[in-house]
Amino acid sequence: MSETQSIRWPRNDYSRVPNSVYHDPDLYELEQRRIFEGPVWMYLGLDAEIPNPGDFRTAWLGTNPVVYNRDAEGTVHAFVNLCAHRGAIVRRELCGNAQDHVCVYHQWCYDPTGALVGVPFARGIAGKGGVSKEFRREDHALRKLRVENFRGILFASFSDETVPLTEYLGPVITAHLTRLMHGKVRIIGYQRQKMRGNWKAYAENTRDQYHGSLLHKFLGTFFTKTTTLGGLHMDPRHRHSLVYSTPAKTFDAPLATKADLVHNVDSFADERVLRFIPEFGADYEYGNAICSLFPNAVFQQIRNNLATRQIRPKGTDSLELLWTIFGFEDDDEELRKHRLMQMNLGGPAGFVASEDGEAIELVHKATKDRRDTVSLLEMGGTGPLTEFAPTRMNELALRGFWSYYSELMGTEPPNAIR
Ligand code: FES
Ligand SMILES: [Fe+2]
């Protein structure tokens, strides 16, 4: 696809998706510039991951390797982890603590803002060699990103055009994230997962409530049946989604009996995996809430399991997820272990989420050589999008994703809904 061509959307409401969008390498390249380097806020990491001056972590935003770190004054900076000299990865570790960042190849040295502060033998040796007279270190800083912190969540952007972060997230999402991040965050674990599919199919999957109790047999059998109440909220631009379910009686603590919570109780051995310890306030209704942020993040609350997922595209055919599992400083040991144990629900090898990777791979395999085919998104209706749906049987947030995607990519159909 050239930059002037459009995706051929069969309908202006995104209720039909050409399956070529998951496979086209030119489209993938364009996404890097127009989305991941475009006017969006990307999820970078959690502030609690780098609590001390000098702490750093590495991550990926789209195809850009990045470092985020805290300087001596406590300010967080982020920059592209690609050496200005010959393009080597500067920081090879996942995390650490350092006052500066030295590239292993020729030892060029960068400060926490990404500024180039040292070039070995810049003046040569004994008057011979070295860089040219015109060389100025300030011309060769690492590419910087803007960083914002919302409730301990770090967001980054390459663009100066990005709207303010809270406006980007919208009121429903900011309210939810505020409730979710209700204490001083403590990181309690990481997991990583690879999927052989396209990053957009994963972004759709976490916005897709329809599959929840159908694909995930554990859910349908023991916990949230297809008839369990739930619904969807979106921001006004339909970039992000908050999908939730409200299983009956799941907020009585301590649980009176296993049967209050579990369907098919006779075949369910241990109710702890579904136990909910109240922590969000009496009026919090969600048994599970999956909050997907455009373009690269998911915030999950599955019972007491809290985690972020960073979506990292790795070509049209592959993606990586980084799961960061967290609790709060004032959790007791029992709650900390409970949160970790419940990663067995929504984690990469969990009773619930392990099927998602399989479903994405099934789609990818079948459509790879049939790019002329089209997917269907009609659950919850067609036509204009709403910000709320009082049912789990909907695919509205997937259409919202494509609507904003197309706006950024410049591939909207005539009279596109937004
Ligand atoms: S590539 Fe980094 S110093 Fe040469
Ligand atoms: Fe799923």
Short mmCIF file of C-alpha atoms and ligand atoms in Angstrom, two decimals:
data_model
loop_
_atom_site.label_atom_id
_atom_site.label_comp_id
_atom_site.label_asym_id
_atom_site.label_seq_id
_atom_site.Cartn_x
_atom_site.Cartn_y
_atom_site.Cartn_z
CA MET A 1 0.00 0.00 0.00
CA SER A 2 1.34 3.40 -0.84
CA GLU A 3 0.73 6.30 1.49
CA THR A 4 -1.86 7.79 -0.82
CA GLN A 5 -3.95 4.64 -1.06
CA SER A 6 -6.73 3.84 1.36
CA ILE A 7 -7.84 0.69 3.06
CA ARG A 8 -10.97 -0.28 1.18
CA TRP A 9 -13.54 -0.32 3.95
CA PRO A 10 -16.73 -1.96 2.67
CA ARG A 11 -18.80 0.16 5.06
CA ASN A 12 -18.32 3.55 6.68
CA ASP A 13 -19.14 2.22 10.18
CA TYR A 14 -16.31 -0.35 10.28
CA SER A 15 -18.74 -3.24 10.60
CA ARG A 16 -16.69 -4.96 7.87
CA VAL A 17 -12.91 -5.28 8.22
CA PRO A 18 -10.77 -6.31 5.24
CA ASN A 19 -8.55 -9.14 6.49
CA SER A 20 -5.63 -7.71 4.52
CA VAL A 21 -5.11 -5.14 7.33
CA TYR A 22 -3.41 -7.81 9.47
CA HIS A 23 -0.89 -8.84 6.83
CA ASP A 24 0.13 -5.87 4.72
CA PRO A 25 3.80 -4.99 5.39
CA ASP A 26 3.44 -1.48 3.94
CA LEU A 27 0.54 -0.80 6.27
CA TYR A 28 2.65 -2.02 9.17
CA GLU A 29 5.40 0.45 8.29
CA LEU A 30 2.91 3.28 8.01
CA GLU A 31 1.43 2.39 11.43
CA GLN A 32 4.81 2.97 13.02
CA ARG A 33 4.94 6.54 11.80
CA ARG A 34 1.29 7.56 11.90
CA ILE A 35 0.25 5.76 15.08
CA PHE A 36 3.20 4.85 17.30
CA GLU A 37 5.11 8.01 16.36
CA GLY A 38 1.88 9.95 15.85
CA PRO A 39 -0.35 12.06 18.12
CA VAL A 40 -1.12 9.38 20.71
CA TRP A 41 -0.16 8.69 24.31
CA MET A 42 1.42 5.24 24.63
CA TYR A 43 1.66 3.28 27.84
CA LEU A 44 5.34 3.32 28.83
CA GLY A 45 5.45 1.65 32.25
CA LEU A 46 4.62 2.26 35.89
CA ASP A 47 6.25 4.99 37.95
CA ALA A 48 6.78 2.44 40.75
CA GLU A 49 9.14 0.45 38.52
CA ILE A 50 11.78 3.18 38.74
CA PRO A 51 11.38 4.60 42.28
CA ASN A 52 14.95 5.82 42.87
CA PRO A 53 17.22 8.31 41.09
CA GLY A 54 19.15 6.44 38.42
CA ASP A 55 16.60 3.62 38.08
CA PHE A 56 15.93 2.71 34.46
CA ARG A 57 13.92 0.19 32.49
CA THR A 58 13.82 -0.70 28.82
CA ALA A 59 10.65 -1.21 26.79
CA TRP A 60 9.31 -1.14 23.23
CA LEU A 61 6.87 1.41 21.84
CA GLY A 62 5.89 0.17 18.42
CA THR A 63 9.17 -0.81 16.78
CA ASN A 64 11.17 1.72 18.82
CA PRO A 65 13.28 0.37 21.66
CA VAL A 66 13.07 2.86 24.53
CA VAL A 67 14.64 3.58 27.91
CA TYR A 68 12.77 5.30 30.71
CA ASN A 69 14.66 6.46 33.73
CA ARG A 70 14.67 8.80 36.71
CA ASP A 71 17.27 11.56 36.99
CA ALA A 72 18.95 12.80 40.18
CA GLU A 73 16.16 15.35 40.75
CA GLY A 74 13.44 12.70 40.42
CA THR A 75 12.18 13.62 36.93
CA VAL A 76 11.34 10.77 34.57
CA HIS A 77 12.75 10.91 31.04
CA ALA A 78 12.38 8.58 28.08
CA PHE A 79 14.43 8.26 24.91
CA VAL A 80 14.92 5.90 22.00
CA ASN A 81 17.44 3.22 22.87
CA LEU A 82 19.36 3.41 19.62
CA CYS A 83 22.85 4.85 19.59
CA ALA A 84 23.37 8.02 17.58
CA HIS A 85 26.76 6.69 16.46
CA ARG A 86 26.13 3.39 14.67
CA GLY A 87 22.69 2.41 15.83
CA ALA A 88 23.52 -0.11 18.54
CA ILE A 89 21.10 -0.75 21.40
CA VAL A 90 22.55 1.39 24.18
CA ARG A 91 20.90 -0.23 27.19
CA ARG A 92 20.79 -3.99 26.78
CA GLU A 93 19.45 -4.82 30.24
CA LEU A 94 15.78 -5.00 31.16
CA CYS A 95 16.38 -2.74 34.14
CA GLY A 96 19.07 -1.35 36.44
CA ASN A 97 20.42 1.75 38.13
CA ALA A 98 22.96 4.09 36.55
CA GLN A 99 23.83 7.77 36.40
CA ASP A 100 24.41 7.61 32.66
CA HIS A 101 24.07 5.23 29.74
CA VAL A 102 27.15 4.03 27.89
CA CYS A 103 26.89 2.24 24.55
CA VAL A 104 29.02 -0.89 24.62
CA TYR A 105 30.22 -0.58 21.03
CA HIS A 106 32.38 2.59 21.15
CA GLN A 107 31.44 3.85 24.59
CA TRP A 108 29.48 6.93 23.65
CA CYS A 109 27.85 8.17 26.82
CA TYR A 110 24.35 9.66 27.30
CA ASP A 111 22.83 11.37 30.33
CA PRO A 112 19.36 10.50 31.75
CA THR A 113 17.68 12.91 29.29
CA GLY A 114 19.34 11.14 26.34
CA ALA A 115 21.82 13.98 25.70
CA LEU A 116 25.20 12.90 24.35
CA VAL A 117 27.76 13.80 27.00
CA GLY A 118 30.82 11.78 26.08
CA VAL A 119 32.58 10.65 22.88
CA PRO A 120 35.83 8.76 23.54
CA PHE A 121 38.81 10.18 21.67
CA ALA A 122 36.72 12.93 20.10
CA ARG A 123 39.98 14.89 19.69
CA GLY A 124 41.92 11.84 18.51
CA ILE A 125 45.26 10.88 19.97
CA ALA A 126 48.25 13.21 19.94
CA GLY A 127 46.50 15.52 17.51
CA LYS A 128 45.63 12.80 15.03
CA GLY A 129 42.19 11.42 14.26
CA GLY A 130 39.03 12.35 16.14
CA VAL A 131 35.81 13.93 14.93
CA SER A 132 35.60 16.86 12.53
CA LYS A 133 35.71 20.47 13.76
CA GLU A 134 31.99 20.85 12.98
CA PHE A 135 30.96 17.98 15.22
CA ARG A 136 28.74 19.15 18.08
CA ARG A 137 27.59 16.73 20.74
CA GLU A 138 24.30 18.59 21.14
CA ASP A 139 23.37 17.61 17.58
CA HIS A 140 23.45 13.93 18.46
CA ALA A 141 21.15 13.38 21.41
CA LEU A 142 19.02 10.26 21.51
CA ARG A 143 15.48 10.85 20.29
CA LYS A 144 13.42 12.03 23.24
CA LEU A 145 9.81 11.32 24.09
CA ARG A 146 7.41 13.44 26.13
CA VAL A 147 6.44 11.71 29.37
CA GLU A 148 3.33 12.22 31.50
CA ASN A 149 2.32 10.53 34.73
CA PHE A 150 -1.33 9.77 35.46
CA ARG A 151 -1.96 8.07 38.84
CA GLY A 152 1.42 6.38 38.71
CA ILE A 153 1.02 5.28 35.09
CA LEU A 154 3.67 6.64 32.73
CA PHE A 155 2.62 7.59 29.22
CA ALA A 156 4.91 8.74 26.42
CA SER A 157 4.51 10.45 23.08
CA PHE A 158 6.79 11.34 20.19
CA SER A 159 4.41 14.02 19.01
CA ASP A 160 3.94 17.65 20.00
CA GLU A 161 0.42 17.52 18.57
CA THR A 162 -0.95 15.08 21.13
CA VAL A 163 -3.94 16.38 23.10
CA PRO A 164 -3.51 16.60 26.90
CA LEU A 165 -3.38 13.13 28.46
CA THR A 166 -6.63 13.35 30.45
CA GLU A 167 -8.44 14.60 27.36
CA TYR A 168 -6.93 11.74 25.37
CA LEU A 169 -8.14 9.19 27.93
CA GLY A 170 -11.57 10.75 28.47
CA PRO A 171 -13.60 10.96 31.71
CA VAL A 172 -14.72 7.33 31.99
CA ILE A 173 -11.22 5.93 31.56
CA THR A 174 -9.58 8.47 33.88
CA ALA A 175 -12.23 7.69 36.53
CA HIS A 176 -11.64 3.95 36.18
CA LEU A 177 -7.84 4.20 36.28
CA THR A 178 -8.13 6.44 39.34
CA ARG A 179 -10.13 3.76 41.15
CA LEU A 180 -7.85 0.99 39.97
CA MET A 181 -4.62 2.70 41.09
CA HIS A 182 -5.97 3.26 44.60
CA GLY A 183 -2.72 3.02 46.57
CA LYS A 184 1.03 3.28 46.40
CA VAL A 185 1.86 0.74 43.73
CA ARG A 186 4.12 -2.21 44.42
CA ILE A 187 5.30 -4.34 41.49
CA ILE A 188 4.93 -8.03 42.28
CA GLY A 189 5.87 -9.74 39.04
CA TYR A 190 6.32 -9.81 35.29
CA GLN A 191 5.37 -12.24 32.58
CA ARG A 192 5.98 -12.16 28.86
CA GLN A 193 4.11 -13.81 26.05
CA LYS A 194 4.57 -14.13 22.30
CA MET A 195 1.75 -14.59 19.83
CA ARG A 196 1.98 -15.40 16.15
CA GLY A 197 -0.49 -12.81 15.01
CA ASN A 198 -0.91 -9.12 14.31
CA TRP A 199 -0.95 -6.53 17.09
CA LYS A 200 -4.29 -5.13 15.89
CA ALA A 201 -5.98 -8.49 16.26
CA TYR A 202 -4.85 -8.47 19.88
CA ALA A 203 -6.09 -4.91 20.38
CA GLU A 204 -9.45 -6.13 19.06
CA ASN A 205 -9.43 -9.22 21.29
CA THR A 206 -9.24 -7.24 24.52
CA ARG A 207 -12.12 -5.01 23.33
CA ASP A 208 -14.21 -8.06 22.43
CA GLN A 209 -16.65 -9.06 25.17
CA TYR A 210 -18.62 -11.33 22.91
CA HIS A 211 -16.00 -14.09 23.00
CA GLY A 212 -15.49 -13.96 26.77
CA SER A 213 -17.69 -16.75 28.05
CA LEU A 214 -17.74 -18.59 24.71
CA LEU A 215 -14.06 -19.05 23.89
CA HIS A 216 -13.04 -19.18 27.53
CA LYS A 217 -14.69 -22.38 28.74
CA PHE A 218 -13.48 -21.87 32.29
CA LEU A 219 -15.43 -18.62 32.49
CA GLY A 220 -18.56 -20.02 30.92
CA THR A 221 -18.47 -23.15 33.03
CA PHE A 222 -17.60 -21.78 36.43
CA PHE A 223 -17.96 -18.04 36.62
CA THR A 224 -19.34 -15.47 34.17
CA LYS A 225 -21.89 -17.25 32.01
CA THR A 226 -22.88 -15.68 28.71
CA THR A 227 -25.94 -14.32 30.51
CA THR A 228 -23.98 -12.64 33.31
CA LEU A 229 -24.56 -8.90 33.36
CA GLY A 230 -21.90 -6.60 32.04
CA GLY A 231 -21.25 -3.98 29.46
CA LEU A 232 -18.97 -1.53 27.79
CA HIS A 233 -17.88 2.07 28.26
CA MET A 234 -15.85 4.03 25.75
CA ASP A 235 -14.30 7.50 25.68
CA PRO A 236 -16.10 10.05 23.49
CA ARG A 237 -13.71 9.39 20.56
CA HIS A 238 -14.08 5.59 20.96
CA ARG A 239 -10.33 5.09 21.17
CA HIS A 240 -10.34 3.13 24.39
CA SER A 241 -12.69 0.68 26.03
CA LEU A 242 -13.67 -0.54 29.45
CA VAL A 243 -15.43 -3.89 29.29
CA TYR A 244 -16.74 -5.35 32.50
CA SER A 245 -18.91 -8.04 34.01
CA THR A 246 -20.80 -8.02 37.27
CA PRO A 247 -21.18 -11.62 38.49
CA ALA A 248 -23.95 -11.85 41.07
CA LYS A 249 -23.11 -12.06 44.76
CA THR A 250 -19.41 -11.86 44.16
CA PHE A 251 -18.89 -8.93 46.46
CA ASP A 252 -19.98 -10.55 49.70
CA ALA A 253 -16.90 -11.06 51.77
CA PRO A 254 -16.10 -13.42 53.18
CA LEU A 255 -17.89 -15.72 50.83
CA ALA A 256 -20.64 -17.59 52.57
CA THR A 257 -20.40 -20.69 50.46
CA LYS A 258 -18.66 -21.74 47.35
CA ALA A 259 -22.02 -21.93 45.59
CA ASP A 260 -22.48 -18.17 45.97
CA LEU A 261 -19.73 -17.71 43.47
CA VAL A 262 -19.14 -20.81 41.43
CA HIS A 263 -21.38 -22.47 38.87
CA ASN A 264 -21.05 -26.25 38.53
CA VAL A 265 -19.86 -26.27 42.08
CA ASP A 266 -19.42 -30.03 42.33
CA SER A 267 -16.64 -30.09 39.79
CA PHE A 268 -14.82 -27.00 41.09
CA ALA A 269 -12.17 -27.96 43.61
CA ASP A 270 -10.86 -24.70 45.01
CA GLU A 271 -12.82 -21.47 45.11
CA ARG A 272 -9.82 -19.31 46.05
CA VAL A 273 -8.99 -18.78 42.40
CA LEU A 274 -12.25 -16.80 42.08
CA ARG A 275 -12.42 -15.22 45.53
CA PHE A 276 -12.70 -11.46 45.59
CA ILE A 277 -11.39 -9.47 48.54
CA PRO A 278 -13.13 -6.05 48.41
CA GLU A 279 -10.68 -3.24 47.76
CA PHE A 280 -12.22 -0.63 45.45
CA GLY A 281 -15.04 0.74 47.62
CA ALA A 282 -18.57 -0.46 48.25
CA ASP A 283 -20.04 0.94 45.04
CA TYR A 284 -17.51 -0.70 42.73
CA GLU A 285 -19.56 -3.11 40.64
CA TYR A 286 -17.07 -4.91 38.49
CA GLY A 287 -16.12 -8.53 39.00
CA ASN A 288 -13.72 -8.21 36.11
CA ALA A 289 -12.79 -5.10 34.18
CA ILE A 290 -10.53 -4.98 31.12
CA CYS A 291 -9.51 -1.49 30.10
CA SER A 292 -7.87 -1.22 26.68
CA LEU A 293 -6.02 1.96 25.80
CA PHE A 294 -5.18 2.93 22.25
CA PRO A 295 -2.71 1.92 20.94
CA ASN A 296 -0.67 -0.34 23.18
CA ALA A 297 -2.06 -1.05 26.64
CA VAL A 298 -4.45 -3.11 28.66
CA PHE A 299 -5.19 -2.62 32.36
CA GLN A 300 -6.81 -5.67 33.87
CA GLN A 301 -8.70 -6.25 37.08
CA ILE A 302 -9.66 -9.89 37.22
CA ARG A 303 -10.93 -10.46 40.75
CA ASN A 304 -7.94 -9.21 42.80
CA ASN A 305 -5.42 -9.76 40.05
CA LEU A 306 -4.19 -6.40 38.78
CA ALA A 307 -1.87 -6.18 35.81
CA THR A 308 -0.89 -4.06 32.86
CA ARG A 309 -0.13 -5.41 29.44
CA GLN A 310 2.11 -3.59 26.99
CA ILE A 311 1.45 -4.64 23.40
CA ARG A 312 4.64 -4.73 21.32
CA PRO A 313 4.25 -5.27 17.58
CA LYS A 314 6.98 -7.49 16.13
CA GLY A 315 6.18 -7.41 12.43
CA THR A 316 2.86 -8.20 10.79
CA ASP A 317 3.08 -11.81 12.00
CA SER A 318 4.10 -11.49 15.61
CA LEU A 319 3.54 -9.59 18.81
CA GLU A 320 4.91 -9.65 22.32
CA LEU A 321 3.05 -8.82 25.50
CA LEU A 322 4.71 -7.63 28.67
CA TRP A 323 2.53 -8.25 31.71
CA THR A 324 3.35 -6.21 34.81
CA ILE A 325 1.57 -7.56 37.87
CA PHE A 326 1.04 -5.12 40.71
CA GLY A 327 -0.52 -4.60 44.08
CA PHE A 328 -0.07 -1.91 46.71
CA GLU A 329 2.43 -1.19 49.46
CA ASP A 330 -0.14 -1.73 52.18
CA ASP A 331 -1.24 -5.17 50.93
CA ASP A 332 -0.59 -7.84 53.51
CA GLU A 333 1.27 -10.99 52.55
CA GLU A 334 -1.96 -12.93 52.04
CA LEU A 335 -3.34 -10.37 49.57
CA ARG A 336 -0.03 -10.18 47.71
CA LYS A 337 0.01 -13.97 47.25
CA HIS A 338 -3.68 -13.94 46.34
CA ARG A 339 -3.08 -11.40 43.56
CA LEU A 340 -0.23 -13.48 42.18
CA MET A 341 -2.18 -16.74 42.42
CA GLN A 342 -5.04 -15.15 40.46
CA MET A 343 -2.63 -14.52 37.60
CA ASN A 344 -3.66 -18.13 36.89
CA LEU A 345 -6.92 -16.67 35.57
CA GLY A 346 -6.00 -13.86 33.21
CA GLY A 347 -2.26 -14.45 32.76
CA PRO A 348 -0.62 -15.79 29.60
CA ALA A 349 -0.94 -19.40 30.78
CA GLY A 350 -4.13 -18.77 32.74
CA PHE A 351 -7.45 -20.62 32.78
CA VAL A 352 -8.92 -17.72 30.85
CA ALA A 353 -6.37 -15.87 28.74
CA SER A 354 -4.35 -18.73 27.26
CA GLU A 355 -7.04 -19.25 24.61
CA ASP A 356 -6.74 -15.68 23.30
CA GLY A 357 -3.33 -16.33 21.75
CA GLU A 358 -4.68 -19.46 20.10
CA ALA A 359 -7.70 -17.61 18.67
CA ILE A 360 -5.48 -14.86 17.26
CA GLU A 361 -3.21 -17.44 15.65
CA LEU A 362 -6.20 -19.21 14.10
CA VAL A 363 -7.35 -15.96 12.51
CA HIS A 364 -3.85 -15.12 11.34
CA LYS A 365 -3.21 -18.52 9.76
CA ALA A 366 -6.48 -18.67 7.88
CA THR A 367 -6.43 -15.12 6.52
CA LYS A 368 -2.75 -14.91 5.63
CA ASP A 369 -3.24 -16.20 2.11
CA ARG A 370 -6.84 -15.06 1.83
CA ARG A 371 -6.43 -11.33 2.17
CA ASP A 372 -9.41 -10.75 -0.06
CA THR A 373 -11.75 -11.93 2.73
CA VAL A 374 -13.61 -9.69 5.15
CA SER A 375 -14.45 -9.92 8.88
CA LEU A 376 -17.84 -9.05 10.29
CA LEU A 377 -18.54 -6.83 13.31
CA GLU A 378 -22.26 -6.51 13.84
CA MET A 379 -22.81 -7.59 17.44
CA GLY A 380 -24.34 -4.66 19.29
CA GLY A 381 -25.62 -3.14 16.07
CA THR A 382 -24.24 -1.17 13.14
CA GLY A 383 -24.21 2.53 12.34
CA PRO A 384 -23.12 5.29 14.74
CA LEU A 385 -21.21 4.27 17.87
CA THR A 386 -22.36 4.91 21.40
CA GLU A 387 -20.22 5.45 24.50
CA PHE A 388 -22.08 2.86 26.55
CA ALA A 389 -23.61 -0.54 25.91
CA PRO A 390 -25.44 -2.34 28.75
CA THR A 391 -24.60 -5.79 27.39
CA ARG A 392 -21.58 -8.00 26.86
CA MET A 393 -22.94 -9.15 23.52
CA ASN A 394 -21.38 -6.35 21.54
CA GLU A 395 -18.42 -5.57 19.30
CA LEU A 396 -18.75 -1.79 19.41
CA ALA A 397 -15.30 -1.15 20.83
CA LEU A 398 -13.69 -2.99 17.94
CA ARG A 399 -15.42 -0.64 15.53
CA GLY A 400 -14.27 2.25 17.73
CA PHE A 401 -10.69 1.01 17.47
CA TRP A 402 -10.88 0.93 13.67
CA SER A 403 -12.49 4.34 13.54
CA TYR A 404 -9.67 6.04 15.42
CA TYR A 405 -7.03 3.90 13.70
CA SER A 406 -8.33 5.04 10.32
CA GLU A 407 -8.38 8.69 11.36
CA LEU A 408 -4.72 8.52 12.34
CA MET A 409 -3.71 6.47 9.32
CA GLY A 410 -5.57 8.73 6.90
CA THR A 411 -7.58 5.75 5.65
CA GLU A 412 -11.14 6.70 6.59
CA PRO A 413 -13.90 5.76 4.17
CA PRO A 414 -16.17 8.52 2.79
CA ASN A 415 -18.59 9.77 5.48
CA ALA A 416 -16.78 7.74 8.11
CA ILE A 417 -18.40 7.45 11.52
CA ARG A 418 -16.22 8.56 14.40
S1 FES B 1 27.39 2.34 18.13
FE1 FES B 1 27.16 3.22 20.06
S2 FES B 1 29.10 4.08 20.46
FE2 FES B 1 29.31 3.28 18.47
FE FE B 2 -10.23 -13.45 25.86
#
